[in-house]
Tab-separated table of C-alpha atoms in Angstrom:
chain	number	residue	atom	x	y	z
H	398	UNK	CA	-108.898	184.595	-125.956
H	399	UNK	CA	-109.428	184.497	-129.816
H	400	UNK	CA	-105.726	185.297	-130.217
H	401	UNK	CA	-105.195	181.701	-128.136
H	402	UNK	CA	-108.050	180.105	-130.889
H	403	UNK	CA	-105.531	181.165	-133.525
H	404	UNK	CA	-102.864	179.342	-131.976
H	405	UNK	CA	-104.943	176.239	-131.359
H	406	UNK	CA	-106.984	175.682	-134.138
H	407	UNK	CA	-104.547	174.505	-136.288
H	408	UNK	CA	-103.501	171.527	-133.791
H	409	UNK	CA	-106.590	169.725	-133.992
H	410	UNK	CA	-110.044	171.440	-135.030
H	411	UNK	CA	-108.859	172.423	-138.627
H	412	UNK	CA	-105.368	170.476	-138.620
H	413	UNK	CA	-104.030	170.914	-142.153
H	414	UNK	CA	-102.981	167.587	-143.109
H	415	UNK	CA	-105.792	165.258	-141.836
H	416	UNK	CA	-108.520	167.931	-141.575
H	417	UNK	CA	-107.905	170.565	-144.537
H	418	UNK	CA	-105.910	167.627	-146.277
H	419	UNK	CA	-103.190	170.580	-147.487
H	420	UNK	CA	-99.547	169.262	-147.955
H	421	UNK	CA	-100.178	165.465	-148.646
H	422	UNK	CA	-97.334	164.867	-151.003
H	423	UNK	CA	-94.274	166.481	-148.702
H	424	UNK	CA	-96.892	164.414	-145.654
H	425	UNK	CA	-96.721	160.952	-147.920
H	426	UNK	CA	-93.159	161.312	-149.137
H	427	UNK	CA	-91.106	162.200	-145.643
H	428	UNK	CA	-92.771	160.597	-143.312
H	429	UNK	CA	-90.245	157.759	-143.541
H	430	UNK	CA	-88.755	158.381	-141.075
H	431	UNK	CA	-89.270	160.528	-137.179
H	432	UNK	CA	-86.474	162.628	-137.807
H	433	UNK	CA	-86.907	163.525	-141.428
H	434	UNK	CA	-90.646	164.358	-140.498
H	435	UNK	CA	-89.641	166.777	-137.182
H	436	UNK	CA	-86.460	168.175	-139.784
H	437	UNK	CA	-89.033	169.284	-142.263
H	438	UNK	CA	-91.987	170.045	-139.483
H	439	UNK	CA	-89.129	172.584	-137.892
H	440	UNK	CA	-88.509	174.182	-141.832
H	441	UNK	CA	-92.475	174.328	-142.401
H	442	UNK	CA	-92.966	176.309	-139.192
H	443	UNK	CA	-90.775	178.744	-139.548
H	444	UNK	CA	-91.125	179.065	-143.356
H	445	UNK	CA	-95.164	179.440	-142.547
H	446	UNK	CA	-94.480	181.877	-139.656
H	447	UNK	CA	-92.170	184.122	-141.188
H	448	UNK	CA	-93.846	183.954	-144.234
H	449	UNK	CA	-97.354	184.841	-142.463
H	450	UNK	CA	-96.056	187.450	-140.258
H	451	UNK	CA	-94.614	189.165	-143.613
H	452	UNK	CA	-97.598	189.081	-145.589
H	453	UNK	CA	-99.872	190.128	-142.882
H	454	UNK	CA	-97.168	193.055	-142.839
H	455	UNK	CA	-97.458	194.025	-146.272
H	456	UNK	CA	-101.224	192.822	-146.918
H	457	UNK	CA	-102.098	196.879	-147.440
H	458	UNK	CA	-98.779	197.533	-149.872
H	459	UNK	CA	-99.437	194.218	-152.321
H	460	UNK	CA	-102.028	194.869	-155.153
H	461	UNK	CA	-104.391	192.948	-155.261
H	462	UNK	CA	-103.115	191.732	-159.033
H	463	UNK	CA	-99.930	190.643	-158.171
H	464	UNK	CA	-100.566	189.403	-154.643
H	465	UNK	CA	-99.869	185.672	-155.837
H	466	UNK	CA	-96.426	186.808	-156.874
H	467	UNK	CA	-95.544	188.375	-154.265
H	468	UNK	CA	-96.646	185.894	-152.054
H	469	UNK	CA	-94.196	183.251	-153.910
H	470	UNK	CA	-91.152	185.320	-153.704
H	471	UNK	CA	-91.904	186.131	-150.629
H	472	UNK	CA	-92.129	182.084	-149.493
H	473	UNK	CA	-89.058	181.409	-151.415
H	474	UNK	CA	-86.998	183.113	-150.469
H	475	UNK	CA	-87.251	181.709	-146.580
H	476	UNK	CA	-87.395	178.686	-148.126
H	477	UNK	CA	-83.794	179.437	-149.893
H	478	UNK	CA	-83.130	180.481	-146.114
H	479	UNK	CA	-83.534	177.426	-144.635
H	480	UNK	CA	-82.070	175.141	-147.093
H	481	UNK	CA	-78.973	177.251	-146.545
H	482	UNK	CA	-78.958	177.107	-142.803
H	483	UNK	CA	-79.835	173.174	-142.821
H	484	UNK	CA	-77.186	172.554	-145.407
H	485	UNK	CA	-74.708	174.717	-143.548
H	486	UNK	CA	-75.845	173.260	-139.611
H	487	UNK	CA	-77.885	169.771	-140.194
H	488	UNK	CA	-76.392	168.545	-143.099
H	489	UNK	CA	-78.079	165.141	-142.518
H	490	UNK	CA	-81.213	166.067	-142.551
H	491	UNK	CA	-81.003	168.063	-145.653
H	492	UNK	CA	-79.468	165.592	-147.190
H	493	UNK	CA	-82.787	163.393	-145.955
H	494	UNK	CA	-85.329	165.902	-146.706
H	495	UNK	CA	-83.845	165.538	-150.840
H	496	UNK	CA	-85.840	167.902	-153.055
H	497	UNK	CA	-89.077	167.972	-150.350
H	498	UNK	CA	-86.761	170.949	-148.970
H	499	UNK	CA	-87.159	173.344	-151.871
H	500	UNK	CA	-90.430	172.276	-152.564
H	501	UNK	CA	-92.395	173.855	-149.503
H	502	UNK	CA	-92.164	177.119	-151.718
H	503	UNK	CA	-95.148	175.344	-153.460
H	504	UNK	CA	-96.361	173.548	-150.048
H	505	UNK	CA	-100.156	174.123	-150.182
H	506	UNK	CA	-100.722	174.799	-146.797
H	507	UNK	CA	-98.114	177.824	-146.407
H	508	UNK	CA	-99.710	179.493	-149.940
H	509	UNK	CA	-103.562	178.331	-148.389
H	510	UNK	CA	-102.832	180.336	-144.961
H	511	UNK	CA	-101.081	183.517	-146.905
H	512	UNK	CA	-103.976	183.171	-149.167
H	513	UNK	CA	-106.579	182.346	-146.422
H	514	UNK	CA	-104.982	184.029	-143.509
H	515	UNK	CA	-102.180	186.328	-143.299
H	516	UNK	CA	-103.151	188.443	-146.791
H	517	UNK	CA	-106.473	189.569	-144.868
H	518	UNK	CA	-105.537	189.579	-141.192
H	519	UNK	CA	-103.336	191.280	-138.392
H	520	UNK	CA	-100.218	190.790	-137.695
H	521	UNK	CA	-99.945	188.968	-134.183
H	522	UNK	CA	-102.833	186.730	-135.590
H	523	UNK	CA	-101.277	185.990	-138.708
H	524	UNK	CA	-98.157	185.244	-136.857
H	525	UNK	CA	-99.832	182.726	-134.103
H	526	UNK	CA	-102.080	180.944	-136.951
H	527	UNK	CA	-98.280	180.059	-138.640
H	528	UNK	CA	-96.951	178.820	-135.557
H	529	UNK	CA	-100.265	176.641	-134.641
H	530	UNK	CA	-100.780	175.500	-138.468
H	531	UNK	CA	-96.972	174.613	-138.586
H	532	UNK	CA	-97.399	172.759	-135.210
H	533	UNK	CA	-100.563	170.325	-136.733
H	534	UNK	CA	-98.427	170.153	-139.544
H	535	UNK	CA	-95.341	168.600	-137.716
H	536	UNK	CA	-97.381	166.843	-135.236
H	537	UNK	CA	-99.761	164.613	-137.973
H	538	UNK	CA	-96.173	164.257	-139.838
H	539	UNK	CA	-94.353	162.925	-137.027
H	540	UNK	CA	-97.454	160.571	-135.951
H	541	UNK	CA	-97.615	158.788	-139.779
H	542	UNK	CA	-94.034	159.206	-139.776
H	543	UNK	CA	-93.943	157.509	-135.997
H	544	UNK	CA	-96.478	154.297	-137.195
H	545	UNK	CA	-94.331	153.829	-140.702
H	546	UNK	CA	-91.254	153.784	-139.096
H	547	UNK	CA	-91.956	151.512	-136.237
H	548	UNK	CA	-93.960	149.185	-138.244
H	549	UNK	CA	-91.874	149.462	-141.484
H	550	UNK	CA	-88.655	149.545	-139.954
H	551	UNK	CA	-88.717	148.482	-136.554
H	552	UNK	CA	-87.181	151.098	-135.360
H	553	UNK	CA	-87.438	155.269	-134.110
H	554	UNK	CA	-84.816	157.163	-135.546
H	555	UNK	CA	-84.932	160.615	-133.780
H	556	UNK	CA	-81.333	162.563	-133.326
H	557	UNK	CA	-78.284	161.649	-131.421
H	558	UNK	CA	-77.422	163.213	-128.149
H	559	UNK	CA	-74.758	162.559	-125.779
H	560	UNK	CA	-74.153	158.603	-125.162
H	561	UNK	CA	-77.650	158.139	-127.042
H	562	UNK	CA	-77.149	156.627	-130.373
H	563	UNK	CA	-79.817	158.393	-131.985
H	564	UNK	CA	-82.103	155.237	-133.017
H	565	UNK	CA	-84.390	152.878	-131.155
H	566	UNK	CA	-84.740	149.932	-131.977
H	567	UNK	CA	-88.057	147.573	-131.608
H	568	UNK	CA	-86.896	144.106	-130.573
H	569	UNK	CA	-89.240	141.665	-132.782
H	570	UNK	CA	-90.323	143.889	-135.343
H	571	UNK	CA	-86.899	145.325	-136.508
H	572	UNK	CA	-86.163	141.864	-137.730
H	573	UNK	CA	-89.275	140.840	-139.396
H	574	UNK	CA	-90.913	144.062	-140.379
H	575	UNK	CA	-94.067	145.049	-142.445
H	576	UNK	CA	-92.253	146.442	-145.289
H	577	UNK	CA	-95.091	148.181	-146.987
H	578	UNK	CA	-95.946	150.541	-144.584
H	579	UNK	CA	-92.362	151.938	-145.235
H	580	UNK	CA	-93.090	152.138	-148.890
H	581	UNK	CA	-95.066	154.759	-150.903
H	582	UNK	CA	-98.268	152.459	-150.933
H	583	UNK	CA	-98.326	151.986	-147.150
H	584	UNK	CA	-97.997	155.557	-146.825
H	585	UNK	CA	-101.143	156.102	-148.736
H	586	UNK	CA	-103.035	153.288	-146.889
H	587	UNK	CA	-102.113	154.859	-143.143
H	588	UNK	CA	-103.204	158.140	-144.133
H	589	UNK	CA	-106.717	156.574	-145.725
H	590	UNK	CA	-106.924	154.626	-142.108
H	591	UNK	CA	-105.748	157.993	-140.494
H	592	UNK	CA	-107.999	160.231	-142.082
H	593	UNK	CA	-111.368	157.722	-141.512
H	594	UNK	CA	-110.483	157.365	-137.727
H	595	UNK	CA	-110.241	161.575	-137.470
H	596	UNK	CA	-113.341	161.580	-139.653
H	597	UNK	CA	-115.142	158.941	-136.967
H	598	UNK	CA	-113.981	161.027	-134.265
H	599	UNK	CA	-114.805	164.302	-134.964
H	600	UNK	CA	-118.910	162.812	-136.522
H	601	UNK	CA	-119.129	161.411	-133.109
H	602	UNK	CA	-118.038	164.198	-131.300
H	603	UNK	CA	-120.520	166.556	-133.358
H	604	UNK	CA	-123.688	163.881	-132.431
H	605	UNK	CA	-122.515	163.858	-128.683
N	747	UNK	CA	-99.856	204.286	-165.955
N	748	UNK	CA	-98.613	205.048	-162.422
N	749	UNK	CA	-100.756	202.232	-161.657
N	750	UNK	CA	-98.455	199.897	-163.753
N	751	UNK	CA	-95.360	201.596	-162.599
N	752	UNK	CA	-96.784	201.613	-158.747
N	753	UNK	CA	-97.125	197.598	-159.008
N	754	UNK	CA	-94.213	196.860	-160.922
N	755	UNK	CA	-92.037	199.147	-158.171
N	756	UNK	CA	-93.910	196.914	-155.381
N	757	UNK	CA	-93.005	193.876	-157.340
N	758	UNK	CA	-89.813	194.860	-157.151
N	759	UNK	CA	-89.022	196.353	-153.764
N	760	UNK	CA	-89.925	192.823	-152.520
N	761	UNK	CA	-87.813	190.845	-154.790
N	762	UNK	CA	-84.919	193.219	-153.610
N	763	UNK	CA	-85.557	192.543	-150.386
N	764	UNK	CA	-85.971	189.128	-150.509
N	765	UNK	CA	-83.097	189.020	-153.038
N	766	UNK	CA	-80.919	190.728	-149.791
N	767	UNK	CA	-81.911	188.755	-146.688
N	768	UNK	CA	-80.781	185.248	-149.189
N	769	UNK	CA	-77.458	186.863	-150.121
N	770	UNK	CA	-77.152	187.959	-146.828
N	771	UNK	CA	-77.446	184.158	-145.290
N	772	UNK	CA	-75.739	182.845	-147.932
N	773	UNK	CA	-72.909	185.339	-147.112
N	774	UNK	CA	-72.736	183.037	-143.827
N	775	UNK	CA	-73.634	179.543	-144.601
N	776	UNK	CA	-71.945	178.937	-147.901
N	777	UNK	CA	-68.387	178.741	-145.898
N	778	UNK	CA	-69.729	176.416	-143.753
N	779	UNK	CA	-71.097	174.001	-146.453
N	780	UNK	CA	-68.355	174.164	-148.311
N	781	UNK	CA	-66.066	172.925	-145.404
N	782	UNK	CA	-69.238	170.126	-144.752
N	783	UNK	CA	-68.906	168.943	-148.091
N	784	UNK	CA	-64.645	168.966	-148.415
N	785	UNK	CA	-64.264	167.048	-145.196
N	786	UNK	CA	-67.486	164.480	-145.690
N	787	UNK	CA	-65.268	163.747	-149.276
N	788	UNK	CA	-62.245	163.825	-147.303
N	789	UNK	CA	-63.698	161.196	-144.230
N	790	UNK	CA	-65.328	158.966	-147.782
N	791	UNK	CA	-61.641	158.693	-148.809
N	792	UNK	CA	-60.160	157.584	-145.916
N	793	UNK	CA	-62.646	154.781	-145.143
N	794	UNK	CA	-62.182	153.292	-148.383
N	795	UNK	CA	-58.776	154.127	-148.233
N	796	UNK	CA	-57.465	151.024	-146.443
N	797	UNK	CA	-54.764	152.450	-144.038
N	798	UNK	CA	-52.659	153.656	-147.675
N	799	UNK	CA	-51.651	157.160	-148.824
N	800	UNK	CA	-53.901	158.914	-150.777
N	801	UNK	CA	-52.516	160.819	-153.610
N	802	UNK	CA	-53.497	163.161	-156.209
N	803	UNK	CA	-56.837	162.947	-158.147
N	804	UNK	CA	-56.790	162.902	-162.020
N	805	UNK	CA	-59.768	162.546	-163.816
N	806	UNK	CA	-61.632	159.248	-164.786
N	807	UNK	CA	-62.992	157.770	-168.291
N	808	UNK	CA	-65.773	160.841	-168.088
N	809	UNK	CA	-68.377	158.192	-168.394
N	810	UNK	CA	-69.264	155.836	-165.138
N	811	UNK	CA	-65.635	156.587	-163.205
N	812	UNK	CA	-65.824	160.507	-162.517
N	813	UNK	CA	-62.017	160.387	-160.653
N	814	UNK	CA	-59.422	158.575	-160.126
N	815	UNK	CA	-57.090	158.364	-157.289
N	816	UNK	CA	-54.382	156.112	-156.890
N	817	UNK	CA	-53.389	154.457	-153.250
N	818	UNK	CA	-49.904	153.613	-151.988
N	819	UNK	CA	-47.956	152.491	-149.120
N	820	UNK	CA	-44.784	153.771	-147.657
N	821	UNK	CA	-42.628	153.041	-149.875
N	822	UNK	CA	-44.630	154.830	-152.694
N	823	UNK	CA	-45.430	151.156	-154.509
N	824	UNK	CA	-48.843	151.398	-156.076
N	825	UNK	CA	-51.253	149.393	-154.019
N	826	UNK	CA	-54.783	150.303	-155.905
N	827	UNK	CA	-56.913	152.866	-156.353
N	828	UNK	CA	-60.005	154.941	-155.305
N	829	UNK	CA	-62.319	155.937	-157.849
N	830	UNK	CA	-65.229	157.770	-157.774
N	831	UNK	CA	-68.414	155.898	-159.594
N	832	UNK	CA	-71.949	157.612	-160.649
N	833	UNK	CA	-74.783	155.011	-160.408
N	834	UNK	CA	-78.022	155.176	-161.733
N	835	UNK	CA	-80.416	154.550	-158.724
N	836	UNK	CA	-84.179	154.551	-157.911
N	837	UNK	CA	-84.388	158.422	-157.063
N	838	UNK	CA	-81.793	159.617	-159.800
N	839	UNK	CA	-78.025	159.201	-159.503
N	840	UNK	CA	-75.887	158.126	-156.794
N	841	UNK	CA	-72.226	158.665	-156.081
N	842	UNK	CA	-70.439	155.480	-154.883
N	843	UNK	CA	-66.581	155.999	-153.884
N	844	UNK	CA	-64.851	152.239	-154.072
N	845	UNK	CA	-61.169	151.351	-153.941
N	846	UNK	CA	-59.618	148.394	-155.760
N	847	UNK	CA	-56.356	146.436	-155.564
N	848	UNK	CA	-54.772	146.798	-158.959
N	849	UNK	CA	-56.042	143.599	-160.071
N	850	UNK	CA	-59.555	145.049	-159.952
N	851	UNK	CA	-60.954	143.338	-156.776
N	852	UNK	CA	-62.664	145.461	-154.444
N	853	UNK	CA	-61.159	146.599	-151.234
N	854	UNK	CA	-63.478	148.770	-149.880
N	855	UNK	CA	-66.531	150.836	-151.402
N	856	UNK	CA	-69.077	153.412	-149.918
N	857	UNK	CA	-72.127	155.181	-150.906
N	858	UNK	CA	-72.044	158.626	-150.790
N	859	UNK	CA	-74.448	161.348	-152.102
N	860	UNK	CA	-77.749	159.807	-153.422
N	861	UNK	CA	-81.315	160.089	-153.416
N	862	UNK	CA	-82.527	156.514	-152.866
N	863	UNK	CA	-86.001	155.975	-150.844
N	864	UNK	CA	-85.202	156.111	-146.915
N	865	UNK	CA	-85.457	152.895	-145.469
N	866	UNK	CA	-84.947	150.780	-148.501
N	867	UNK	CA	-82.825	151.926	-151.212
N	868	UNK	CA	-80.790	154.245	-148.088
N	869	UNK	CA	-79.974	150.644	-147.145
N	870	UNK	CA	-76.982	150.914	-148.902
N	871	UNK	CA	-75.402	153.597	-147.520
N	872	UNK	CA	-74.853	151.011	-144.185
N	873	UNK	CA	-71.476	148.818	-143.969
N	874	UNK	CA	-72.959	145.767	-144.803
N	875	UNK	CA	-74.448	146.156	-147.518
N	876	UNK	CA	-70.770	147.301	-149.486
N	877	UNK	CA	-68.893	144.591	-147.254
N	878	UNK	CA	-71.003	141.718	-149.400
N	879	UNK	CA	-68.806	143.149	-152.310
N	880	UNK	CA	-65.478	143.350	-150.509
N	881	UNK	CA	-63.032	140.983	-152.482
N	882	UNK	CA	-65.205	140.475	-155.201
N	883	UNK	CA	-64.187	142.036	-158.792
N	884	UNK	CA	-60.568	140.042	-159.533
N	885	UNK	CA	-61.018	136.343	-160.055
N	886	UNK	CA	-64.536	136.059	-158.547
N	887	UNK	CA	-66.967	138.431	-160.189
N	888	UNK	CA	-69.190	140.786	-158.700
N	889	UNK	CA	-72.922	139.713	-158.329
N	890	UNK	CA	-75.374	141.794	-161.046
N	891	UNK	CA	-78.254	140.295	-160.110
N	892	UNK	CA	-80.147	139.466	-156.884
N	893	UNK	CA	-80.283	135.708	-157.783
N	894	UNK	CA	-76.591	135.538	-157.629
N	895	UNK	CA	-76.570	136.638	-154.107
N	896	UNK	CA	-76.763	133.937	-151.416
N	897	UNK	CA	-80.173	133.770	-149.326
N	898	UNK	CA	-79.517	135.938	-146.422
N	899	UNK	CA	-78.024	138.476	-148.518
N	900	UNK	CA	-80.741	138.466	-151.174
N	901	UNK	CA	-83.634	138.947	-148.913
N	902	UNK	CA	-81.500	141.488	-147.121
N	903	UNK	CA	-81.457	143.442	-150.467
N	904	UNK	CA	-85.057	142.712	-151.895
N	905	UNK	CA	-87.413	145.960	-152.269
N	906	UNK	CA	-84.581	147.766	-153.653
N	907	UNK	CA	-83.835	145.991	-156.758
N	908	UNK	CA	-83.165	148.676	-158.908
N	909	UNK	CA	-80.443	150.321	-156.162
N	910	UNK	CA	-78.522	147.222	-155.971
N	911	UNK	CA	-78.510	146.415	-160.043
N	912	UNK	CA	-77.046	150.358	-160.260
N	913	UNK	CA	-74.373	149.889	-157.344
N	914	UNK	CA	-73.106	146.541	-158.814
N	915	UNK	CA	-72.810	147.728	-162.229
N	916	UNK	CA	-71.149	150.744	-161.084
N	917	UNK	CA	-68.983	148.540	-159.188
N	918	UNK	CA	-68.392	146.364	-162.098
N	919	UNK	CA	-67.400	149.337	-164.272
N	920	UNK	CA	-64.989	150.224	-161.720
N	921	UNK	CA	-63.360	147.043	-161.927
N	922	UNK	CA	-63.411	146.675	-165.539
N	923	UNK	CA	-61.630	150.378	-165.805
N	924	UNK	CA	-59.232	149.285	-162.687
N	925	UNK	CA	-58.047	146.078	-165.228
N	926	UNK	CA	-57.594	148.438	-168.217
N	927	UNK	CA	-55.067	150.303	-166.764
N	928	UNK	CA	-52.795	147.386	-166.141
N	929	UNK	CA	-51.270	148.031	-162.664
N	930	UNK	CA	-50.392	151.407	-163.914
N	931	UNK	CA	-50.735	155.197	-161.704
């Protein structure tokens, strides 16, 4: 049971980006667009799972002193993994996800969970809080990057499969949109609107 | 002491492995981008190409034209050229490829690798927004600023100012290098 509360927690009870408010600039910056934000939700989990699952392994080898370190190399270098395999298999996306990509070595929410998590906790544990933070992570990500996009662009952009062209389009809105919600200031706006509708929700659910 | 030595060994066992499992995945992926990136330059060329035979690349004026590529048709007559621009856009610079007749009016032009903001500044990487240039360049000159665009086109480009005033004058370089050479490969 408390392995499942591993898992879970991270969804909604201590989500990282609008409950722990960890990794707001890669949240604010590629949430542009739905596929960008599942492209780099996909690299964030399995950087933060991999990355947990090693740390928890070697939590009794690292000294203490250079645990922070170790903990870097350790997160970039699956980092460097994934930029490889996206450049190599989903060129597109990497191309979309820009410098963001190398930049979840220094994404606060994998260094907070090796740091808060994995460098003082099993293995399996360590393993399922990656997968469940990762999930929160890509879920808040793809729900900004969901409102931007269809009131900023007028459209869903997810990826194309078969006869399906890979974008949705909004009839109405794609030709008149609300352009600031697509740019930077918008973002910050949502996830000020975002955050005080999470904050309403969990007060009341604390007083019920 | 053997403390020291006992971190600095941990230190570097991890690098090492680390250090492995990237070379490793490089060892497979970097193949694989390298044929991505040869046949995304190779598909760039050919849209812009207009139907005529690519030659061979020389290089350009090492300032705003990176390469040069001349285009013919059958019978090997010179017909224009491709040449590979670097534009300063909003996130950084931005490759444009662009082919002109020899007379320095645009025949076709694409955006290629760039960093531009997705939604607005990415705008330019769709048809349209290269097709407003399309004959532009010779005896009609290309537009550098927004308020030399008609309405439609104008609002289509607003929010990304500083994207369109780096793809024009890279445009207009192109065009201005294209005349210098006089009709010549």
């Amino acid at each position: 049971m408390s392995h499942m509360k591993e898992l879970t927690k991270g969804l909604f009870k201590e989500n990282p980006t609008f409950i722990i408010m960890l990794g707001m600039c890669p949240t604010l910056s590629v949430s542009t667009q739905v596929s960008n934000a599942l492209g780099m939700g996909v690299a964030v989990i399995f950087v933060l799972t991999c990355s947990n699952i090693f740390i928890s392994l070697l939590r009794k080898v690292i000294p203490d002193s250079i645990r922070i370190p170790s903990y870097i190399v350790i997160i970039a270098s699956f980092v460097t993994v994934v930029e490889m395999v996206m450049h190599a298999f989903v060129p597109s996306i990497y191309e979309a996800l820009g410098v963001y990509l190398p930049l979840i070595v220094v994404n606060c929410i994998i260094l907070g969970r090796a740091e808060a998590f994995a460098g003082k906790n099993g293995v399996l544990d360590s393993a399922l809080d990656g997968i469940g933070m990762g999930i929160g992570f890509t879920m808040s990500l793809s729900f900004i990057a969901l409102i931007r996009e269809i009131f900023g662009a007028g459209k869903i952009t997810l990826f194309p499969i078969g006869s399906f062209s890979g974008t949705i389009t909004i009839p109405g809105l794609s030709e008149s949109p609300v352009r600031v919600v697509a740019l930077a200031a918008g973002a910050l706006l949502l996830m000020g609107y975002l955050k005080a509708f999470f904050q309403w929700k969990s007060e009341r659910g604390k007083k019920a | 002491m053997t403390r020291y030595l006992k971190t600095a060994f941990t230190l570097f066992a991890i690098s090492a492995v680390c250090t492995a499992l990237c070379a490793f995945v490089n060892q497979i992926t970097a193949p694989l981008i390298a044929a991505n990136n040869e046949s995304d330059r190779l598909l760039a060329l050919e849209a812009v190409s207009a139907g005529y035979t690519i030659g061979e690349e020389t290089e350009g004026n090492g300032e705003s034209v990176s390469y040069l590529i001349p285009l013919t048709d059958e019978s090997g007559e010179l017909k224009g050229y491709i040449l590979g621009l670097t534009a300063n856009g909003y996130g950084g610079p931005m490759d444009v490829i662009a082919s002109y007749n020899p007379d320095g009016s645009i025949i076709a032009a694409k955006m290629s690798t760039n960093s531009e903001t997705p939604g607005i500044g990415k705008k330019a990487e769709e048809s349209w927004y290269m097709e407003m240039f399309t004959g532009l360049g010779g005896d009609s000159p290309i537009p550098l600023s927004k308020s030399e665009l008609s309405d439609t086109d104008s609002a289509a480009v607003s929010g990304a100012s500083i994207t369109f005033s780096g793809v024009t004058s890279a445009l207009k370089a192109g065009s201005d290098y294209v005349k210098s050479l006089g009709g010549e490969a």
